[in-house]
PDB file of C-alpha atoms and ligand atoms in Angstrom:
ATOM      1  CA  UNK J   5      -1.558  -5.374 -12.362  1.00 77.00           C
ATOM      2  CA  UNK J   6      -0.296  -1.628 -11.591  1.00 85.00           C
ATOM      3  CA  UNK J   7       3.333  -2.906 -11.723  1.00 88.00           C
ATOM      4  CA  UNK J   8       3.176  -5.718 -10.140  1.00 95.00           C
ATOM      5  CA  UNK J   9       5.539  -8.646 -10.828  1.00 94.00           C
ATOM      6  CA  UNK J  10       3.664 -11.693  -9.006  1.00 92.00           C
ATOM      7  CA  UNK J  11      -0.581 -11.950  -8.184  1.00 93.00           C
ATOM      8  CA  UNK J  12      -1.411 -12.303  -5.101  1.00 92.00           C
ATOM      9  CA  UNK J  13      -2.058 -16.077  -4.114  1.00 88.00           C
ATOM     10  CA  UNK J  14      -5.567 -17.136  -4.506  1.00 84.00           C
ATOM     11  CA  UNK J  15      -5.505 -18.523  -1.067  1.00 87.00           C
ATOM     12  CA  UNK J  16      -5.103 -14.854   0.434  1.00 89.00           C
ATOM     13  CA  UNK J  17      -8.712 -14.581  -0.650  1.00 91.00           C
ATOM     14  CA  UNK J  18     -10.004 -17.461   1.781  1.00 91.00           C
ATOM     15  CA  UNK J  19      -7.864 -16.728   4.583  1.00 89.00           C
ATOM     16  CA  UNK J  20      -8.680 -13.208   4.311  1.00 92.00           C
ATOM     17  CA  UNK J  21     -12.976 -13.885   4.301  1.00 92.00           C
ATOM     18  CA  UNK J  22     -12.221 -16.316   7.225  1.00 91.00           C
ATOM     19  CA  UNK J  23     -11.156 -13.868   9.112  1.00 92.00           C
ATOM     20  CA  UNK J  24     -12.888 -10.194   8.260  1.00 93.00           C
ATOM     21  CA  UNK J  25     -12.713  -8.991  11.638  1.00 93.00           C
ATOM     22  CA  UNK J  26      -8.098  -9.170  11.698  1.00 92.00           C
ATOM     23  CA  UNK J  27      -8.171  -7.937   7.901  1.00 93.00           C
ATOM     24  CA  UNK J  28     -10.253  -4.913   8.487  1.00 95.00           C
ATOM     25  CA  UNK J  29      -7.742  -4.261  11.947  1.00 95.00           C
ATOM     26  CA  UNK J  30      -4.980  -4.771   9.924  1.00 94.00           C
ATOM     27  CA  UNK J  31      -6.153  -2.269   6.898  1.00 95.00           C
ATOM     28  CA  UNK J  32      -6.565   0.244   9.615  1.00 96.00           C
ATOM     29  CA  UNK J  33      -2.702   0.603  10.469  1.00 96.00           C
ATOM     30  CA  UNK J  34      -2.050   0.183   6.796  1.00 96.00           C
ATOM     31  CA  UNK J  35      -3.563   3.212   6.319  1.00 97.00           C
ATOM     32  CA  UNK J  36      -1.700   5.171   9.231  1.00 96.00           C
ATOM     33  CA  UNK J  37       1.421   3.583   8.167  1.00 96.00           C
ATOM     34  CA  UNK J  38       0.942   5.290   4.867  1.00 97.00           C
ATOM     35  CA  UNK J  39      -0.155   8.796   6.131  1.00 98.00           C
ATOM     36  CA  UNK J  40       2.720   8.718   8.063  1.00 97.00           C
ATOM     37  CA  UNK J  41       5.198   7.824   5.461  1.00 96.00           C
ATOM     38  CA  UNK J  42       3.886  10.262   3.605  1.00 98.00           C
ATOM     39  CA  UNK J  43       4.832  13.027   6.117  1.00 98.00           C
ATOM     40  CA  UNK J  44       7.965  11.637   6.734  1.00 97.00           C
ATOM     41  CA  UNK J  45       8.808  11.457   3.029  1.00 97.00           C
ATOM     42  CA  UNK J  46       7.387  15.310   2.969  1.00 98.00           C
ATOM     43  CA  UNK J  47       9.088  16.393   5.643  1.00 97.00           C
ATOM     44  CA  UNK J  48      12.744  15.639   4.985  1.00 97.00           C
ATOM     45  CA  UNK J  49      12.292  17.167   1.752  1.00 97.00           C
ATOM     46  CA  UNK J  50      11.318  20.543   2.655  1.00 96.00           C
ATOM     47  CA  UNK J  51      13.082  22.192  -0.197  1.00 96.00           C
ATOM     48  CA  UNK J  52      10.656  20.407  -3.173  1.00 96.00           C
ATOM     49  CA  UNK J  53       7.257  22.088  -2.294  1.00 97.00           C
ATOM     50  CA  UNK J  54       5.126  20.429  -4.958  1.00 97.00           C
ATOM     51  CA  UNK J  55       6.359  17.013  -3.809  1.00 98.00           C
ATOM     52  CA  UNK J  56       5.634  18.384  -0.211  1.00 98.00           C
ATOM     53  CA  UNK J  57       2.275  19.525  -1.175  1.00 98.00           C
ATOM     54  CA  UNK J  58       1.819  16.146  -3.288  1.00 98.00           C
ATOM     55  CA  UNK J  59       2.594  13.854  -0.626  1.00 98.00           C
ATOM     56  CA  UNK J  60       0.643  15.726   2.313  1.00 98.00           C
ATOM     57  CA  UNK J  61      -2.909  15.325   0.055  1.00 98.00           C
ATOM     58  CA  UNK J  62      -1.542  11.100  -0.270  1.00 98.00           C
ATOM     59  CA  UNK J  63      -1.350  11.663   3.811  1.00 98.00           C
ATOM     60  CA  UNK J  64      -4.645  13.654   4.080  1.00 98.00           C
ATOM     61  CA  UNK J  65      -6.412  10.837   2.202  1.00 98.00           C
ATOM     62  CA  UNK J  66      -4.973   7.949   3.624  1.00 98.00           C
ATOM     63  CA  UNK J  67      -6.333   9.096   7.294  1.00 98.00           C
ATOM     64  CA  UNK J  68      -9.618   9.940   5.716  1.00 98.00           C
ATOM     65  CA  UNK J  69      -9.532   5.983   4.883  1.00 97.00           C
ATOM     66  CA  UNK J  70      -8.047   4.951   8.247  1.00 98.00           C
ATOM     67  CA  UNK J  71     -11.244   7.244  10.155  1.00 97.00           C
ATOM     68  CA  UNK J  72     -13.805   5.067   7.589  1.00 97.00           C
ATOM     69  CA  UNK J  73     -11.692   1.900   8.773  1.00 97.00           C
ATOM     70  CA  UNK J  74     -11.964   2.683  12.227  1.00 97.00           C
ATOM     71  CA  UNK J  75     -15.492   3.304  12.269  1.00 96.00           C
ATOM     72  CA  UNK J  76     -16.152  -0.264  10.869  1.00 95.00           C
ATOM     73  CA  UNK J  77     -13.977  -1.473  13.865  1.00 96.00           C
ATOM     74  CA  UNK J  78     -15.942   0.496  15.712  1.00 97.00           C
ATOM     75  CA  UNK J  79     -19.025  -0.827  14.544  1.00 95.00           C
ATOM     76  CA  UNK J  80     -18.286  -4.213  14.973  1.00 95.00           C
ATOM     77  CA  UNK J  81     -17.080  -3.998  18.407  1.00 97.00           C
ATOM     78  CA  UNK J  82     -13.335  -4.636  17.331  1.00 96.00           C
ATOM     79  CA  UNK J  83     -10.686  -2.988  19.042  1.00 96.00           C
ATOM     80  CA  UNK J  84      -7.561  -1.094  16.503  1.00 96.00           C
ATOM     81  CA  UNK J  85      -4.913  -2.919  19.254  1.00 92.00           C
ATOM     82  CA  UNK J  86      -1.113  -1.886  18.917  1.00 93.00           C
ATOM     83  CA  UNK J  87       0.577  -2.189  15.085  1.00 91.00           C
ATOM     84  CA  UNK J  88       1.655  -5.556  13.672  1.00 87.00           C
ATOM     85  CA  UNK J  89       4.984  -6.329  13.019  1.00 87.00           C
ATOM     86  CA  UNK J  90       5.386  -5.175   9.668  1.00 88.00           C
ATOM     87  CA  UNK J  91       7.482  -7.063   7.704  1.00 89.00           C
ATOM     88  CA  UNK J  92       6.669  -6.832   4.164  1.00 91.00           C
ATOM     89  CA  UNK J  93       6.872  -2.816   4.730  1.00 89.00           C
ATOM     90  CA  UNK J  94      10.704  -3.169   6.195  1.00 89.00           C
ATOM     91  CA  UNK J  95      11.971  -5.740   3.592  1.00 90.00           C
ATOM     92  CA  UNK J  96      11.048  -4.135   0.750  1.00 91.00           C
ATOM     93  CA  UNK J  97      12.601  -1.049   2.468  1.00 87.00           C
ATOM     94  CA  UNK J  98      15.930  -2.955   3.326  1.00 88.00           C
ATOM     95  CA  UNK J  99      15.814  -4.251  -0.382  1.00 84.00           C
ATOM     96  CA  UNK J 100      15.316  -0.717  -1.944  1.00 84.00           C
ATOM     97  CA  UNK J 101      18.455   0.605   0.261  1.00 74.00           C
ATOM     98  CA  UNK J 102      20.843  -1.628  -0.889  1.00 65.00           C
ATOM     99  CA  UNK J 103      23.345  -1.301  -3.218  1.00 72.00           C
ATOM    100  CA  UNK J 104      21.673  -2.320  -6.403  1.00 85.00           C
ATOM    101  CA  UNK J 105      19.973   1.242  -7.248  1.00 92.00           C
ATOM    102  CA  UNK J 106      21.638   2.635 -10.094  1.00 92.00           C
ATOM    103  CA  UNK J 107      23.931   5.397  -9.236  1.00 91.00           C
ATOM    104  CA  UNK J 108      21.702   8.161 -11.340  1.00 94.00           C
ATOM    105  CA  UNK J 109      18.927   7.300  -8.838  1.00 95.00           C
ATOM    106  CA  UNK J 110      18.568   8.632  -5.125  1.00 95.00           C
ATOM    107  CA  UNK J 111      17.462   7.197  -2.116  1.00 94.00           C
ATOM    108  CA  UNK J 112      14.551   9.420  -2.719  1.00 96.00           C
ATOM    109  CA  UNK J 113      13.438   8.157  -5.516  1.00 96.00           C
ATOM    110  CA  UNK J 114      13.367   4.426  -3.858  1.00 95.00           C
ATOM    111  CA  UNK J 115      11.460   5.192  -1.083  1.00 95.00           C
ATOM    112  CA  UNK J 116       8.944   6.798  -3.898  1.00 97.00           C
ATOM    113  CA  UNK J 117       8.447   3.316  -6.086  1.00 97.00           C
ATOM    114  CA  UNK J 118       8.750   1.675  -2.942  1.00 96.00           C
ATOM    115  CA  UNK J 119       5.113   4.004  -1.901  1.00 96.00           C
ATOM    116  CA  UNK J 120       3.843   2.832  -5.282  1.00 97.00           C
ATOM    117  CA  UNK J 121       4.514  -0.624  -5.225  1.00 97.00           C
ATOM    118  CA  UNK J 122       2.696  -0.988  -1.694  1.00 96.00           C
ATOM    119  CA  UNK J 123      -0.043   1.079  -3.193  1.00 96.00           C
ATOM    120  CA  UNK J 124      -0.242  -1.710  -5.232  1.00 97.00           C
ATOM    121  CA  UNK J 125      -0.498  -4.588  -3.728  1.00 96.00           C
ATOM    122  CA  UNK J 126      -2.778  -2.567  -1.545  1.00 94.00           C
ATOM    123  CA  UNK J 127      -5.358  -1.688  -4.503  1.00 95.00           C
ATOM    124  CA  UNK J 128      -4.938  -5.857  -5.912  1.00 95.00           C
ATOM    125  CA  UNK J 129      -6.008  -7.193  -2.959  1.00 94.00           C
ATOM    126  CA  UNK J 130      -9.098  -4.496  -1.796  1.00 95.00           C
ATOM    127  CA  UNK J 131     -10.055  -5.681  -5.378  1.00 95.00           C
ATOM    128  CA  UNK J 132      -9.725  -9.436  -4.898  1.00 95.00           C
ATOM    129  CA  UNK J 133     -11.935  -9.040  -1.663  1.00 94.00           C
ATOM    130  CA  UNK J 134     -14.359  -6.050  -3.066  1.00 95.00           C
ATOM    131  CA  UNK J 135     -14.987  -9.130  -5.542  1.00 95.00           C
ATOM    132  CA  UNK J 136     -14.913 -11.934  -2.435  1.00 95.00           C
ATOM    133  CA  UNK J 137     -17.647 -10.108  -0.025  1.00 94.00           C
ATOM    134  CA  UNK J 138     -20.893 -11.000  -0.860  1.00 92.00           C
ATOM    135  CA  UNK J 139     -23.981  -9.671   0.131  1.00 94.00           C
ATOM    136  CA  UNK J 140     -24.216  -9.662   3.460  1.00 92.00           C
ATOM    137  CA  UNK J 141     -20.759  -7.443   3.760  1.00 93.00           C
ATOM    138  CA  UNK J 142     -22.086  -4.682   1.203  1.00 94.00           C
ATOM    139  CA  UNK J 143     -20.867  -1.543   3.506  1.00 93.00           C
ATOM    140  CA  UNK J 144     -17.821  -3.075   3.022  1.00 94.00           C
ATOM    141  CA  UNK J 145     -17.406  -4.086  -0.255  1.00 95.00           C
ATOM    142  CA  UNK J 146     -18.727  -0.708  -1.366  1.00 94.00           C
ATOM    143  CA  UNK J 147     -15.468   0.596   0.534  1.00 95.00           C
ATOM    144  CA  UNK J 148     -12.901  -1.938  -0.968  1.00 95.00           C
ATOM    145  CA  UNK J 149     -14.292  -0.647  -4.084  1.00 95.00           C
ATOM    146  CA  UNK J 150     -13.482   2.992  -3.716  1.00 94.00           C
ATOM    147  CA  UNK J 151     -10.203   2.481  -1.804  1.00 95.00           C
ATOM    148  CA  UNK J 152      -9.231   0.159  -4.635  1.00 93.00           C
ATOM    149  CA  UNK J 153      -9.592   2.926  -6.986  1.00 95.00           C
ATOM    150  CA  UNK J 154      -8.049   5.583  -4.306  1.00 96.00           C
ATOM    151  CA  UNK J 155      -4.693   3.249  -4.101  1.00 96.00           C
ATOM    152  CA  UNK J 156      -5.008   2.584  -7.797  1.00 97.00           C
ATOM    153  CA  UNK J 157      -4.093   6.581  -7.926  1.00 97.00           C
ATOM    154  CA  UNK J 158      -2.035   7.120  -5.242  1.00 97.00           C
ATOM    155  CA  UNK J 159       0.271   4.217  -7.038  1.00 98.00           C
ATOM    156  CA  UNK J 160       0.176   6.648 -10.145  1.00 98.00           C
ATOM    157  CA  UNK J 161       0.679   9.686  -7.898  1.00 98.00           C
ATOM    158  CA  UNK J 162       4.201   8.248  -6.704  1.00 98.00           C
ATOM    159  CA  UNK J 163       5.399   6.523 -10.125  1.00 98.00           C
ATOM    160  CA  UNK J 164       4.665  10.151 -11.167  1.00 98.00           C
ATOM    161  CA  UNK J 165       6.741  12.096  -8.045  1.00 98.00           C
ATOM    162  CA  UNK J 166       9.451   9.434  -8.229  1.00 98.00           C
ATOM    163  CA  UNK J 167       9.539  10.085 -12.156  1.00 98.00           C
ATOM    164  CA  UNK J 168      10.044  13.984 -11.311  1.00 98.00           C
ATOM    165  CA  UNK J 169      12.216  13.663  -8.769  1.00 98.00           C
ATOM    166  CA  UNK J 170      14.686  11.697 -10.746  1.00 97.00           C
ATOM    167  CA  UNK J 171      14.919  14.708 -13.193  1.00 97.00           C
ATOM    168  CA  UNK J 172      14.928  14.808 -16.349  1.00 97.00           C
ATOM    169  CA  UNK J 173      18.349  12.911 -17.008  1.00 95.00           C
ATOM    170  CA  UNK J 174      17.920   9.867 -14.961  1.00 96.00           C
ATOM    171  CA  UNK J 175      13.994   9.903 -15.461  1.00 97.00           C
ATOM    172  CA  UNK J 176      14.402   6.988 -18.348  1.00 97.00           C
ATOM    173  CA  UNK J 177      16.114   4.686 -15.387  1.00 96.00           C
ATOM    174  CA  UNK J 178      12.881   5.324 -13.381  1.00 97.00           C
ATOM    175  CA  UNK J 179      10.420   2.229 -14.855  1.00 97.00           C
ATOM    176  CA  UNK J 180      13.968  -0.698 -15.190  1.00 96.00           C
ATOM    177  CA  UNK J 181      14.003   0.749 -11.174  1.00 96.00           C
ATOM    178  CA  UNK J 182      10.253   0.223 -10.765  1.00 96.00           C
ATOM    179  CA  UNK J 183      10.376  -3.262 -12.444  1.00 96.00           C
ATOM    180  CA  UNK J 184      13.453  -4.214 -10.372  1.00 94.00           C
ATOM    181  CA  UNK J 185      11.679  -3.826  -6.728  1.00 95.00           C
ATOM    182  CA  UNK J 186       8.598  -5.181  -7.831  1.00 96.00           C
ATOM    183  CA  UNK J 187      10.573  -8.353  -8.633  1.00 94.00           C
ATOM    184  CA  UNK J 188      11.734  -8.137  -4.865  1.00 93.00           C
ATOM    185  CA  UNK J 189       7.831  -7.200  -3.558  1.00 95.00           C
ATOM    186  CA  UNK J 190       6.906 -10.309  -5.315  1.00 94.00           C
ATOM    187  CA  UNK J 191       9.357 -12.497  -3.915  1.00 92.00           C
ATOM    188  CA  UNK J 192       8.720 -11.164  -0.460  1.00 93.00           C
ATOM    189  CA  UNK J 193       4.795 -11.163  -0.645  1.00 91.00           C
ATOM    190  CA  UNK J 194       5.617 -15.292  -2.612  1.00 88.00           C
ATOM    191  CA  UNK J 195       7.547 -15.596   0.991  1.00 87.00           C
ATOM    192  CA  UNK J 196       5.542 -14.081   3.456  1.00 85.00           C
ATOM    193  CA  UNK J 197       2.573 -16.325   1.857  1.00 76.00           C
ATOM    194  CA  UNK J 198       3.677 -19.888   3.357  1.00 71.00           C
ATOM    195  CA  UNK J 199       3.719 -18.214   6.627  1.00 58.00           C
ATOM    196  CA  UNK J 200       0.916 -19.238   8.942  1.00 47.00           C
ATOM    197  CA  UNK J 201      -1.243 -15.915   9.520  1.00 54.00           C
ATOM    198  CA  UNK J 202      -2.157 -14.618   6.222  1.00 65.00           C
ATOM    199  CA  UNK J 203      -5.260 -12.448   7.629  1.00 73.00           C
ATOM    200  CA  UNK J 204      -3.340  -9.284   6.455  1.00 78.00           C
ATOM    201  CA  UNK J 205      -3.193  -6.893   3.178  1.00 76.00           C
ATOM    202  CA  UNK J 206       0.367  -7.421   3.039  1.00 79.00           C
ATOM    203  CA  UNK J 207       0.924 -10.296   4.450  1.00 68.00           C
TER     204      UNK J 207
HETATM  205 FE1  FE2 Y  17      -5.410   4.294   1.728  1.00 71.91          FE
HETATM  206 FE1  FE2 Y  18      -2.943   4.894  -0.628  1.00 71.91          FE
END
């Protein structure tokens, strides 16, 4: 689905509905982590104003979803707590700044399929547990269900800004790129998987 090289394990699913309360805290800095990367991303490339103007709607969305997040942890007495360790996030960065881009690519355009691919996995798994949740969790299934279809975008948005930025020359490299990380997302998301604490959308 949406690019992605390897499904998500259908044990995620269990561990995830055993434990509601550390996905939904989780989710929340998900979607901070992704408002934020979105500035950062925007503001280090001041000079591109539609990719500036592109990536600051991503960021206004994504903290519209972290506010709805954190008003289910508010209403179920949870507390948001300081951010996990983030490891999927800061292999798949490592992997995308090594040396196996292709030399008509830039660093910039990594870090953009890099957005997409956790987009992703993001959208796969709201979708495996907007399907999960049954009746008694409608508020939030209703939710997965629209930020499936919100990260469903947002993956297109940043294929799309990656595919620009590459320019015109280099844009045919963009997709063998996009197909390379994912292989590395899916061996990192096949790895973080036997680990013991799966309660997480990345994880
Ligand atoms: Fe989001
Ligand atoms: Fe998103």
């Amino acid at each position: 689905m949406l690019g992605l090289t390897v499904a998500t394990d259908p044990g995620w699913v269990n561990a995830a509905l055993r434990d509601v309360g550390a996905v939904l805290v989780d989710h929340a800095h998900c979607e901070v982590k992704a408002a934020a990367n979105a500035l950062s991303l925007a503001a280090r490339h001041p000079g591109d104003l539609s990719l500036v103007r592109a990536l600051t709607s991503l960021a206004r969305e994504e903290i519209d979803h972290f506010q709805r997040v954190l008003d289910l942890l508010e209403a179920r007495g949870l507390a948001l707590g300081p951010p996990p360790v983030d490891a999927y996030a800061a292999e798949l960065r490592r992997a995308s700044s090594a040396s196996s881009r292709p030399a008509s690519l830039t660093a910039l355009v990594d870090r953009l399929l890099v957005g997409a691919l956790i987009e992703a996995r993001s959208c796969e798994r709201f979708k495996l547990l907007a399907e999960a949740l049954g009746d008694d969790e409608r508020e939030l299934r209703a939710l997965h269900v629209e930020l499936f279809e919100a990260e469903a975008r947002h993956y297109r948005t940043y294929v799309d800004l990656a595919t620009t930025a590459a320019g015109p020359a280099a844009a045919n490299a963009v997709p063998a790129r996009l197909a390379a990380l994912s292989e590395v997302e899916g061996r990192i998301v096949a790895s973080l998987a036997r680990g013991v604490d799966r309660a997480t959308i990345h994880g």
